[in-house]
Coordinates of C-alpha atoms and ligand atoms in Angstrom, one line a residue:
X1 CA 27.8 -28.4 6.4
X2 CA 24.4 -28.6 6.3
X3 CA 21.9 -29.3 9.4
X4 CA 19.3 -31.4 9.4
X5 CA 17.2 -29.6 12.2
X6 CA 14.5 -32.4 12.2
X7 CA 17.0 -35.4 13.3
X8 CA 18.8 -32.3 15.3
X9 CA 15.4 -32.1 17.6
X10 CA 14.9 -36.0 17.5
X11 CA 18.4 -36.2 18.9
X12 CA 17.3 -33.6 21.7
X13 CA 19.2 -31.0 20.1
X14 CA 16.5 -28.6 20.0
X15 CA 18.4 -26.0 22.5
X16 CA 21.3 -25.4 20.1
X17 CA 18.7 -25.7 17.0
X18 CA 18.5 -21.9 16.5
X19 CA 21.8 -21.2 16.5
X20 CA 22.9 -24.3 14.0
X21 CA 20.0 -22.6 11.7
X22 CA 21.1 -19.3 11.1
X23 CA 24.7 -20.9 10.5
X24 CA 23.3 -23.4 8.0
X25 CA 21.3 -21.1 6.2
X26 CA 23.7 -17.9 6.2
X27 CA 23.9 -17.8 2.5
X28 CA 20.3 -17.8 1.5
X29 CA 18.3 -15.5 3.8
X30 CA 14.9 -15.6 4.8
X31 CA 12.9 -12.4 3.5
X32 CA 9.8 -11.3 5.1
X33 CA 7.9 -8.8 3.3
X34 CA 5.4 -6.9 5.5
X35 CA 2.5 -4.7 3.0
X36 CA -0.2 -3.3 4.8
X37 CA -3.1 -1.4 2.7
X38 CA -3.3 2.3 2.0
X39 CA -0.4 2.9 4.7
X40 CA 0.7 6.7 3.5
X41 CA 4.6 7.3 3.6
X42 CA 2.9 10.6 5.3
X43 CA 1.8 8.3 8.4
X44 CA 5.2 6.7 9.3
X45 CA 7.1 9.0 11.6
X46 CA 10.4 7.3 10.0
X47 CA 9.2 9.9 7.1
X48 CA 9.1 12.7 9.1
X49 CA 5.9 15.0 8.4
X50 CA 3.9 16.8 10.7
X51 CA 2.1 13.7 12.6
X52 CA 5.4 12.0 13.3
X53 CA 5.1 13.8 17.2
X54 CA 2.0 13.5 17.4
X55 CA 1.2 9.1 15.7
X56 CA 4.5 8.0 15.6
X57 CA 4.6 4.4 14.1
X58 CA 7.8 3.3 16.7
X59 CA 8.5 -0.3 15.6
X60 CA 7.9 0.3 11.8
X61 CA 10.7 3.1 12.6
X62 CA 13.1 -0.1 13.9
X63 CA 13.0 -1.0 10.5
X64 CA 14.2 2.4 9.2
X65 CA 16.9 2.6 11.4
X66 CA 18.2 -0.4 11.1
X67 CA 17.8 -0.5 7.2
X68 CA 16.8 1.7 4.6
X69 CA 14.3 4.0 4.0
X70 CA 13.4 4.8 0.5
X71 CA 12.2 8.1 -0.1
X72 CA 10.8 7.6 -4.4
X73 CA 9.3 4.0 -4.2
X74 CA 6.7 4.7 -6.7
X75 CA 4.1 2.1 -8.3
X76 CA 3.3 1.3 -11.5
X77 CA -0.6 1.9 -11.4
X78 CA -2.1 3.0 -7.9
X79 CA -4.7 0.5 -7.0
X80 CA -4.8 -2.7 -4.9
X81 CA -5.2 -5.7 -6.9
X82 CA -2.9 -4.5 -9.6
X83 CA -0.1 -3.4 -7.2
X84 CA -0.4 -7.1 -5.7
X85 CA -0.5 -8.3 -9.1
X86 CA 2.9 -6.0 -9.9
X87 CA 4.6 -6.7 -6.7
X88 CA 3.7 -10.9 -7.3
X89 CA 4.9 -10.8 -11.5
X90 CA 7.4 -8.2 -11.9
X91 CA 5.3 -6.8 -15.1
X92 CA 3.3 -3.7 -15.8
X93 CA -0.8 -4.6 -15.6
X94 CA -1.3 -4.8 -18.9
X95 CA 1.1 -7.9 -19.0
X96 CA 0.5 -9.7 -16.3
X97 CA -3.4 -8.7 -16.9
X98 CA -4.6 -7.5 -13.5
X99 CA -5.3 -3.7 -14.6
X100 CA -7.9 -3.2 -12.1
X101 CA -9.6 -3.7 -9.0
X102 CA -13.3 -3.2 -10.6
X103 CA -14.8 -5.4 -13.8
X104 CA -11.6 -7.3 -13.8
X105 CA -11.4 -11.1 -14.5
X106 CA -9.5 -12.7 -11.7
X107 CA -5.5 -13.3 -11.6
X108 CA -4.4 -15.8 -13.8
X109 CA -2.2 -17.7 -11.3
X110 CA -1.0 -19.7 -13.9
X111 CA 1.7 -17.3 -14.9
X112 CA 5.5 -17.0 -13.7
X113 CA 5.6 -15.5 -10.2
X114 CA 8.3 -14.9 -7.7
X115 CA 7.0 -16.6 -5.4
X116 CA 7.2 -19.8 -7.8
X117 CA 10.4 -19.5 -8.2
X118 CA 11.6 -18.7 -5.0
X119 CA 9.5 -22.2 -4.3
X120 CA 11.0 -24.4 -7.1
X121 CA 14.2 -23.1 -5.9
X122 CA 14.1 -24.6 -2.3
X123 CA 12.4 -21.6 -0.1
X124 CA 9.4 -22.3 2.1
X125 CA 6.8 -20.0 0.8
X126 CA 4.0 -18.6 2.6
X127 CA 1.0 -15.6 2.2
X128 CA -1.1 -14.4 5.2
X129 CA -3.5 -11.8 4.9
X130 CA -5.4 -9.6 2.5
X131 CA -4.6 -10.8 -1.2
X132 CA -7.3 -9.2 -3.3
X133 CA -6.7 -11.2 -6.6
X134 CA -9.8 -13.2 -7.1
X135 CA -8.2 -16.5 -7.7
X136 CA -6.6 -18.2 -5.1
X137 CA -2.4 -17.8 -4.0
X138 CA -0.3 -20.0 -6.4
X139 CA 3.3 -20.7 -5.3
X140 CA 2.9 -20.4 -1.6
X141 CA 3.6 -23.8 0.4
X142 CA 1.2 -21.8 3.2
X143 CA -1.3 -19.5 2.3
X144 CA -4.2 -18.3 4.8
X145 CA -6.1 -15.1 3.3
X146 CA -9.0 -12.7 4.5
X147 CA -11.8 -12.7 1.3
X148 CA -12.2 -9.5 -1.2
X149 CA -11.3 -6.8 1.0
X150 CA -11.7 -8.7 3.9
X151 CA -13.1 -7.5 7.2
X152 CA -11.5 -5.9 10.2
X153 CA -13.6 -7.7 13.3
X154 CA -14.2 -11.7 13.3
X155 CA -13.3 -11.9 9.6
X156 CA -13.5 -14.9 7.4
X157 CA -10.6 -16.5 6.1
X158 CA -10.1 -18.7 3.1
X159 CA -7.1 -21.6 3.1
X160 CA -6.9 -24.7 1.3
X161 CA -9.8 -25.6 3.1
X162 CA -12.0 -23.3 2.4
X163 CA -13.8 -20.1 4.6
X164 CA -13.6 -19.9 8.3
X165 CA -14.5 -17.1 11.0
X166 CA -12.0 -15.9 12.9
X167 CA -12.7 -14.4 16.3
X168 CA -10.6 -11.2 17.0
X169 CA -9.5 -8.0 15.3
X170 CA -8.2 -8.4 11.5
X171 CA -4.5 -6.9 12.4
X172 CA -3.9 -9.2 15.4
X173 CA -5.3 -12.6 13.2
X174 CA -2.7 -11.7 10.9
X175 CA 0.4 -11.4 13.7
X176 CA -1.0 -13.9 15.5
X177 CA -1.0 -16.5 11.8
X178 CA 2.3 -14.9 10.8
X179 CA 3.9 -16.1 14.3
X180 CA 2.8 -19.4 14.2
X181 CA 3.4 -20.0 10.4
X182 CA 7.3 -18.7 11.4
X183 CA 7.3 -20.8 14.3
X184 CA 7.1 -24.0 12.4
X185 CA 9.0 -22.4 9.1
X186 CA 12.1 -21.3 11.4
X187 CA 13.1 -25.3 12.2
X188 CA 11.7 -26.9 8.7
X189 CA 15.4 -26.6 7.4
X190 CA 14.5 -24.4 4.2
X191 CA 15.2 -21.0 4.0
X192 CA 11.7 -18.5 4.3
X193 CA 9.8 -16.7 2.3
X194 CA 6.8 -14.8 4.4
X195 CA 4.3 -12.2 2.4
X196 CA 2.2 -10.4 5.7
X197 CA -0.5 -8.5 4.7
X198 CA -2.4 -6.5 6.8
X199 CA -6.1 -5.1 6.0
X200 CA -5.3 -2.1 7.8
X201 CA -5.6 1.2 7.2
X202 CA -8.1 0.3 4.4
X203 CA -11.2 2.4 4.6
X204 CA -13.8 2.2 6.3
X205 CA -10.7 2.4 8.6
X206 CA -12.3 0.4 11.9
X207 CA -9.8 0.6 14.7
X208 CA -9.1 -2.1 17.2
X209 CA -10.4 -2.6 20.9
X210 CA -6.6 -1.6 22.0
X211 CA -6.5 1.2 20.3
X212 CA -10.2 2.2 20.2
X213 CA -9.7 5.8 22.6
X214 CA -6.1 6.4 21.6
X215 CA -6.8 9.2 19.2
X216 CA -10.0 10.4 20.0
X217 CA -9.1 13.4 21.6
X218 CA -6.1 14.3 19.8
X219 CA -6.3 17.0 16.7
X220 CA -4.5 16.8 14.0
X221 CA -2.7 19.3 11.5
X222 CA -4.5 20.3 8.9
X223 CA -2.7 20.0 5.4
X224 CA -2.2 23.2 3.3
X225 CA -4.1 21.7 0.2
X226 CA -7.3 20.3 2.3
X227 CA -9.4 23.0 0.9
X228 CA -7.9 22.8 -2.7
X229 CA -10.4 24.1 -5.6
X230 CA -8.6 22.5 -8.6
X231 CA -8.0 25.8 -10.5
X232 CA -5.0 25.7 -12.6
X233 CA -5.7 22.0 -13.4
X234 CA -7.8 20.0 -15.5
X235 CA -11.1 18.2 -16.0
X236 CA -10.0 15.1 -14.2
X237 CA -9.0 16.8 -10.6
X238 CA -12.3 18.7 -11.1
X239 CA -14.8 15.7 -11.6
X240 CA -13.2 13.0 -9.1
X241 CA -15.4 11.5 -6.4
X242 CA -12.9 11.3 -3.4
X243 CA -13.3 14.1 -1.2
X244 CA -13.5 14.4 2.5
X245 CA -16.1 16.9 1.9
X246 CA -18.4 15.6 -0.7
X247 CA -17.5 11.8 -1.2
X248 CA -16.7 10.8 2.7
X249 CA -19.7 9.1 4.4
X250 CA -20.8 10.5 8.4
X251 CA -22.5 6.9 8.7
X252 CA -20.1 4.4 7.4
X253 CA -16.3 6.2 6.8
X254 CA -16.8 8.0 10.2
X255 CA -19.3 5.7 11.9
X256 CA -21.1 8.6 13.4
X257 CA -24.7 6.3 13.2
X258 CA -27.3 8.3 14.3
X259 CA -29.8 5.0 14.2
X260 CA -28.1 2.1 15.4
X261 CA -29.7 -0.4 13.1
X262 CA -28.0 1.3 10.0
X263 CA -24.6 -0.1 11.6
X264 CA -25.5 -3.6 9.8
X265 CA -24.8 -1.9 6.6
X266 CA -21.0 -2.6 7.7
X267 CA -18.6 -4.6 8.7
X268 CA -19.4 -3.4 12.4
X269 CA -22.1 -5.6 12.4
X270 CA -19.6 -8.7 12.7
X271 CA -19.1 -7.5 16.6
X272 CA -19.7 -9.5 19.6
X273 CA -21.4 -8.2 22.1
X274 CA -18.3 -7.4 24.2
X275 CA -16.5 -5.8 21.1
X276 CA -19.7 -3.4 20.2
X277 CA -19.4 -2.4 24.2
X278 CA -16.0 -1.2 24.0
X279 CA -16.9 0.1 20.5
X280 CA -19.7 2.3 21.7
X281 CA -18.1 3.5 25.3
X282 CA -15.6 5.6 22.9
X283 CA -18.2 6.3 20.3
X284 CA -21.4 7.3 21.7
X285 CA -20.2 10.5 23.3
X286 CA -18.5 11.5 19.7
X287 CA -21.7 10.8 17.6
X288 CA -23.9 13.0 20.4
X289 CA -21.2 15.8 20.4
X290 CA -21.4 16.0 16.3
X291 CA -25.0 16.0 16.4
X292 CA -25.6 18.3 19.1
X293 CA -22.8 20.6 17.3
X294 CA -24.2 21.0 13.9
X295 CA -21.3 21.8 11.7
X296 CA -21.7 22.6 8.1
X297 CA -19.2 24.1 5.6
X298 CA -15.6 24.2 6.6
X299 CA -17.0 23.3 9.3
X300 CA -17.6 20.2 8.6
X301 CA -14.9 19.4 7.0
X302 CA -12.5 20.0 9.1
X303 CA -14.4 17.8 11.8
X304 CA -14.3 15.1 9.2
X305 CA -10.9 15.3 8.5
X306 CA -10.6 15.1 12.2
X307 CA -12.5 11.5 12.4
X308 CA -11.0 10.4 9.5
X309 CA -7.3 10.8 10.9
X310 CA -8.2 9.6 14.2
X311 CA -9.3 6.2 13.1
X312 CA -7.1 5.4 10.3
X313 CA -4.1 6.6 12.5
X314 CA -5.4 4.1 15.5
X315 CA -5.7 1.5 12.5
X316 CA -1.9 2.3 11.9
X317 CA -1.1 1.8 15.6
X318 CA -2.0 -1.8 15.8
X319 CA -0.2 -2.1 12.5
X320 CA 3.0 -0.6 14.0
X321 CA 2.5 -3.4 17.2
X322 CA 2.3 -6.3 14.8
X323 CA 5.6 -5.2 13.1
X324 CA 7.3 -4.8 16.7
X325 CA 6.2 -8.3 17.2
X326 CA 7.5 -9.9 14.5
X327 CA 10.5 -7.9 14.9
X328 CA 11.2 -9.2 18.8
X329 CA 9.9 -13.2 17.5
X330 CA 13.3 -13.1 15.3
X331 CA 15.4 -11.5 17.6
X332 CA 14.1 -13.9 20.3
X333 CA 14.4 -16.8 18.0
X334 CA 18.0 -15.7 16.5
X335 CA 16.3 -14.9 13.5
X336 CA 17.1 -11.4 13.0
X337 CA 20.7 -11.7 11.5
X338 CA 19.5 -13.7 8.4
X339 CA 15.8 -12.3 8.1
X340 CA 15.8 -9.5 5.5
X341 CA 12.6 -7.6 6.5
X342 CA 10.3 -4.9 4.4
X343 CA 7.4 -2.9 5.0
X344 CA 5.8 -1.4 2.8
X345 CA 2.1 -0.8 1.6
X346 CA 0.4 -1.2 -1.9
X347 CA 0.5 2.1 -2.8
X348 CA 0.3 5.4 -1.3
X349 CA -2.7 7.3 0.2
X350 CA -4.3 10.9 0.6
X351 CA -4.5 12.2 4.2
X352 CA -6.6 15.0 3.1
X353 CA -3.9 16.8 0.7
X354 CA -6.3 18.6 -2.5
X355 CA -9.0 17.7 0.1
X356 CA -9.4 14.0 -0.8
X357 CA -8.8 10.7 0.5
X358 CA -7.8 7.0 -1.7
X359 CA -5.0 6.8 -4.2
X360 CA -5.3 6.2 -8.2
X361 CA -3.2 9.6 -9.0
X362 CA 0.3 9.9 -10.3
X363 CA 0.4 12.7 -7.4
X364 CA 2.6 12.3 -5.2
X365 CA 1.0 11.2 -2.3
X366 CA -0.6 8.3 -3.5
X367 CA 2.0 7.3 -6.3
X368 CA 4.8 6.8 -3.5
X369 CA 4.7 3.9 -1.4
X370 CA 6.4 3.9 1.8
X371 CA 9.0 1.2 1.6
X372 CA 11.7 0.5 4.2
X373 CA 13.8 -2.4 4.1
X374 CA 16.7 -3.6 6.7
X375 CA 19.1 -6.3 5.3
X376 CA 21.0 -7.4 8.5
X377 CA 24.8 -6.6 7.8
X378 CA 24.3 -5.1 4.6
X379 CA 21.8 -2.4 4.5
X380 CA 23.8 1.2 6.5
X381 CA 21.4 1.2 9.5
X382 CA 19.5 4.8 9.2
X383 CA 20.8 4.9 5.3
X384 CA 17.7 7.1 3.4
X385 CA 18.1 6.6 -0.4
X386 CA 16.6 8.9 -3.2
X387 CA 16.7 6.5 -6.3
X388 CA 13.6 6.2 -8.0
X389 CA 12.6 2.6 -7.4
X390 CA 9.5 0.9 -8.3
X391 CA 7.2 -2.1 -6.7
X392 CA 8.2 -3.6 -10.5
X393 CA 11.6 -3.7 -9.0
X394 CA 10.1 -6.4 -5.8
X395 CA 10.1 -9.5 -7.6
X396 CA 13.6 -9.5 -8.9
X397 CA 15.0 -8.1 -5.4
X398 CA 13.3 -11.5 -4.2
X399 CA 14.5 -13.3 -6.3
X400 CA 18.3 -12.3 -6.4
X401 CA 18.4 -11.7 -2.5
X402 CA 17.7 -15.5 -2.1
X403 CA 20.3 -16.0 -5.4
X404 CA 17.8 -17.0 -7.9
X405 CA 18.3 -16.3 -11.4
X406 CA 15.7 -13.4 -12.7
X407 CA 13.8 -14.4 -16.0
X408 CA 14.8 -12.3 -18.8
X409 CA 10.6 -11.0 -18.8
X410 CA 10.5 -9.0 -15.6
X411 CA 10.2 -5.8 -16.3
X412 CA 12.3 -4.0 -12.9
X413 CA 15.7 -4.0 -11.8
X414 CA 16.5 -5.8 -9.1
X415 CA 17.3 -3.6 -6.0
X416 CA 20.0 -5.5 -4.3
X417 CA 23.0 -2.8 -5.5
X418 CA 20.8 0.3 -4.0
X419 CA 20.7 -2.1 -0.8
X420 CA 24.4 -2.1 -0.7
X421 CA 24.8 1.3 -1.1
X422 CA 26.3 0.7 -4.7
X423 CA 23.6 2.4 -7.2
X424 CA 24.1 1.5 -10.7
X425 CA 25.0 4.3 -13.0
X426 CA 22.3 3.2 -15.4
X427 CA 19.6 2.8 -12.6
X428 CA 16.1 4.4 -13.9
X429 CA 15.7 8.4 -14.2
X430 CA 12.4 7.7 -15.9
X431 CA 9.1 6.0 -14.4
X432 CA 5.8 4.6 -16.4
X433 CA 2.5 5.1 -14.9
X434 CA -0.6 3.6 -16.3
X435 CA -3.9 3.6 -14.1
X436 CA -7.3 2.4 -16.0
X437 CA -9.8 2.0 -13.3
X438 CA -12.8 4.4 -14.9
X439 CA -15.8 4.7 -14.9
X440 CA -15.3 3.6 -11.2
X441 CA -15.4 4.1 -7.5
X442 CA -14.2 7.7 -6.9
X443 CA -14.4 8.1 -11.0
X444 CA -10.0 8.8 -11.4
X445 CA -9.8 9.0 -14.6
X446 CA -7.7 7.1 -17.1
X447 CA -4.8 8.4 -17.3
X448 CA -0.8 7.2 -17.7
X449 CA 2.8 9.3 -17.4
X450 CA 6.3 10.0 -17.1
X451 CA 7.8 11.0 -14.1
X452 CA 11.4 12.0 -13.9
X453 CA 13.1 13.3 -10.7
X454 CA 11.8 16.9 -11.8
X455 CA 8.9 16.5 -13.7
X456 CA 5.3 14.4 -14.4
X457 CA 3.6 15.0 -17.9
X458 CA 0.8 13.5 -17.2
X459 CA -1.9 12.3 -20.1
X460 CA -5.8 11.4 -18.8
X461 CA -7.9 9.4 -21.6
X462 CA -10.3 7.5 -22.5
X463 CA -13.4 10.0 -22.3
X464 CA -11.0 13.0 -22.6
X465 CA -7.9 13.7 -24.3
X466 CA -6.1 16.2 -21.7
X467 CA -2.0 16.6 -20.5
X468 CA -1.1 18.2 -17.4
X469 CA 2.6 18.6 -16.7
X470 CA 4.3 19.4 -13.0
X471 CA 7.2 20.7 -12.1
X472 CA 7.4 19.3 -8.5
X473 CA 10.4 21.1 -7.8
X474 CA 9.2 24.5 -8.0
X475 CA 5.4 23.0 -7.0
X476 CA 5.9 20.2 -5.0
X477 CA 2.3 20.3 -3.9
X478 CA 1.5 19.8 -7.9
X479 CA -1.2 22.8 -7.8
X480 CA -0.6 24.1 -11.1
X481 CA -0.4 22.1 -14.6
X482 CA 2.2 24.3 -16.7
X483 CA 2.0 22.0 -19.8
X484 CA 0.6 25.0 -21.8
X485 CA 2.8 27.5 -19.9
X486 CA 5.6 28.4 -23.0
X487 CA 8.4 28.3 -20.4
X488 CA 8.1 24.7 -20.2
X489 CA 8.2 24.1 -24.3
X490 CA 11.5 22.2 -24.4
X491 CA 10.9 20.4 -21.0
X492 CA 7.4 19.3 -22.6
X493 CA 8.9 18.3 -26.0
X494 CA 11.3 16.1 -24.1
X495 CA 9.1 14.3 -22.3
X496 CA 7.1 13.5 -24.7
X497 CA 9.8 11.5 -26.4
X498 CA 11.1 9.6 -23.4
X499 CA 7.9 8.9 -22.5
X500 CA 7.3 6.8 -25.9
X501 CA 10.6 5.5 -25.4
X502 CA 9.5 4.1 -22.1
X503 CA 5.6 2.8 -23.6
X504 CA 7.9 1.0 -26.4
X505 CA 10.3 -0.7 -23.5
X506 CA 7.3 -1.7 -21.6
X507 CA 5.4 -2.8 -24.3
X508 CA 2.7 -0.4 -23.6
X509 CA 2.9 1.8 -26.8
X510 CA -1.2 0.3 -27.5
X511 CA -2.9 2.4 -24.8
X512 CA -4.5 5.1 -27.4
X513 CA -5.8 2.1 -29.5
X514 CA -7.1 0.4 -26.4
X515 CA -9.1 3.5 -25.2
X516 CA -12.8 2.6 -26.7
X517 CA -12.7 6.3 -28.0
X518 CA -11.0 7.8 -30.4
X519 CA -8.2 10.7 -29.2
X520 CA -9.0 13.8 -30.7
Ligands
LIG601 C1 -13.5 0.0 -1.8 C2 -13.6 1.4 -1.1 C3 -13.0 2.4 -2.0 C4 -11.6 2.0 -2.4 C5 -11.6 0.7 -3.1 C6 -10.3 0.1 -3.6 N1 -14.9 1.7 -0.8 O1 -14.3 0.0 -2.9 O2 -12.9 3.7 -1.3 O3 -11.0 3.0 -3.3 O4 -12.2 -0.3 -2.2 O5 -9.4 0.1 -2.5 S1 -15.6 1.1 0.6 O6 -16.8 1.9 0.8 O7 -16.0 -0.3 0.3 O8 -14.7 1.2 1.6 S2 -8.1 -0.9 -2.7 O9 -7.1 -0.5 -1.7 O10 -8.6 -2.2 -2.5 O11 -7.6 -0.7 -4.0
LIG602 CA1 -4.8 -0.4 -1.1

């Protein structure tokens, strides 16, 4: 029997209304996906790792241990806008035509979306947050998001009608949206849909007035590769621009602003007067300190790494609140037992492993996403699953969690089995990985891959013609390419051919003819 909650609350029903709803609604389940931005699996004590004593992300770990945490989530090209674009399509860049972040005409928002068809299928549809697409949300009933990048005090937002401030801190606006948007979605009588994405960590990592001091004495481990010299590897490791030493700003990544009036450059500028207070009672004393201290070399480095950690881990923290919040609205609103909920972030992120920060790589750190999803009743609570699953795989999950048929076009597999516990045979052993963002910030270049369980061969292009193959069992920190190493002849040839086979499947066998240059 079906409930109509409106007439329920005309007819003073609104005590009972909760519990009617998640009867009524038992078979289609609400799915709210949390995505925050450059979140690394490596900063989520639900990973383990050595910061999960020391920044433990508590209520993002509720999700883990009541769900599933997926160990290989690995994306399809490691870069914002083409994630979201990934994650929204359920195609590889090159077909749904959002390849980069940089000299890249907006999303065509025309095209077949989950989101759409979750919509024309009955589900109330909404998107709060950063969305990083250019064009405007298509297929959301709701939609509220920051512009670009978005900024993480007062930001701007842009709905339906048009750009507004927003007085506050970025991660709070977002809870604070995403609340109300599910307080008037839990009694509309549809079934939810509820994409909540957070700014947060995204450089130039600016940490909110609650958790402004929380780190700043703490130090942090270093990691075994932060003073990496790309020996071993190729031209691409050895030309990037993201380094904590060389490509990580004092003034604007680690706000040490030695003249005040350079802190306009930024998005610190957008702070009241009682903000910048707060702000500079925690950072004044640091910014003398370094000064007075005079580091260079190592030195330095190591003191940046420092800074850095410090603020993107207290930009994690009030990520890690916002999730316990939404987590104790359901469970106060006897949501929780038909709300599937993921986090997850758009791709992965360097803490400082081959010294660098950012993504873009098909190395580990940045080419796994954290992803943790709890389906009440379904999902083993604490259940940690190795499959190699993909963000190309989100769409159709969506889709067939809420019992919508997947179009015959998406390119992933929908994940509801692994959910159960119940891998296919057939699931993937093989993942594609195509990023194109060069020339471009940090200057990754072009470069797309195979990566099986064991291996990565690994080809960079455009302005170079050079493969690198891994073998991340026996180097899991992927220090040295053995692709010329004879030992690895067989593996090499192998790989090759499957990773043809998968550029034919995904319709990507063009890339060489697409490179501007010709391959040597
Ligand atoms: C900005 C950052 C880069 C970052 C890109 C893409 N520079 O350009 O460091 O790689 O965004 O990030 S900043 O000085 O403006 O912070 S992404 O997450 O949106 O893909
Ligand atoms: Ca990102």
């Amino acid at each position: 029997m079906k409930i109509n909650l409106t007439v329920a609350a005309a007819l003073g029903l609104t005590a009972i209304a909760p519990s009617l709803y998640s009867q009524t609604a038992s078979q289609r389940p609400n799915i709210i996906y949390i995505m925050s931005d450059d979140h690394a699996y490596q900063a989520i004590s639900a990973y383990g790792g050595p910061l999960k004593e020391i920044a433990p992300t508590p209520n993002i770990d509720r999700i883990a241990a009541n769900g599933m945490r997926f160990n290989r989530c690995l994306v399809t090209n490691s870069i914002s806008g083409p994630c979201r674009a990934v994650i929204l399509t359920g195609k590889y860049s090159h077909l749904n035509g959002f390849v980069a972040n940089e000299r890249q005409p907006p999303f065509d928002g025309s095209q077949q979306t989950f989101p759409k068809l979750l919509q024309a299928a009955g589900y109330n549809t909404a998107m709060i947050g950063k969305w990083h697409l250019g064009s405007n949300p298509t297929g959301f009933n709701y939609w509220d998001i920051l512009p670009g990048q978005g900024n993480y005090y007062n930001p701007d937002f842009i709905d339906k009608d048009g750009q507004h401030l927003e007085k506050g801190y970025v991660t709070e606006i977002i809870t604070d949206k995403s609340i109300q948007w599910l307080n008037e979605a839990k009694s509309s009588g549809k079934p939810f849909m509820l994409m909540m994405h957070h700014k947060a960590p995204h450089r130039e990592w600016q940490p909110g007035p609650n958790e402004l001091s929380l780190y700043k004495n703490v130090k942090f481990p270093e990691p075994a590769t932060l003073f990496d010299d790309y020996s071993n590897r190729g031209t691409a490791e050895k030309r990037q621009d993201m380094t904590i030493s060389k490509t990580m700003r004092i003034e604007e990544d680690l706000k040490m602003y030695k003249d005040r009036s350079k802190m306009k450059t930024t998005g610190l500028n957008r702070m009241d007067p009682e903000q910048q207070k707060a702000w500079d009672n925690v950072y004044d004393p640091i910014i003398r300190h370094f000064y007075e201290e005079n580091l260079t070399g190592d030195e330095l480095v190591r003191f940046k790494y420092q800074r850095y950690l410090q603020d993107y881990l207290a930009c994690i923290a009030a990520v890690d609140k916002s999730v316990g919040k939404v987590l104790d609205f359901l469970k106060e609103n006897g949501l929780d037992k038909n709300t599937i909920v993921i986090y997850a972030s758009d791709q992965g992120f360097y803490l400082g492993e081959h010294g660098w920060f950012d993504k873009r790589w098909m190395f580990e750190q940045s080419y796994r996403t954290p992803l943790l999803i709890e389906w009440p009743g379904i999902t083993k609570p604490g259940s940690i699953n190795e499959d190699m699953v993909s963000n190309i795989d989100l769409a159709e999950t969506f889709l067939d969690l809420a019992g919508v048929k997947v179009p015959s076009d998406m390119q992933g597999s929908s994940m509801v089995p692994v959910l159960k516990g119940k891998t296919p045979s057939d699931w993937r052993k093989e993942h594609y990985y195509h990023y194109y963002e060069y020339p471009g910030s940090h200057m990754v270049k072009r470069h797309y891959g195979i990566s099986t369980e064991r291996y990565k061969l690994i080809h960079y292009y455009y302005d170079i013609d050079e493969w690198e193959l891994y073998d991340i069992k026996a180097d899991p920190d992927e220090m040295k390419n053995v692709y010329n190493d004879p030992a690895y002849a067989s593996v090499k040839a192998g790989l090759h051919e499957k990773l043809l086979k998968l550029m034919e499947k995904y319709k990507d066998s063009d890339v060489l003819a697409k490179s501007f240059l010709p391959v040597k």
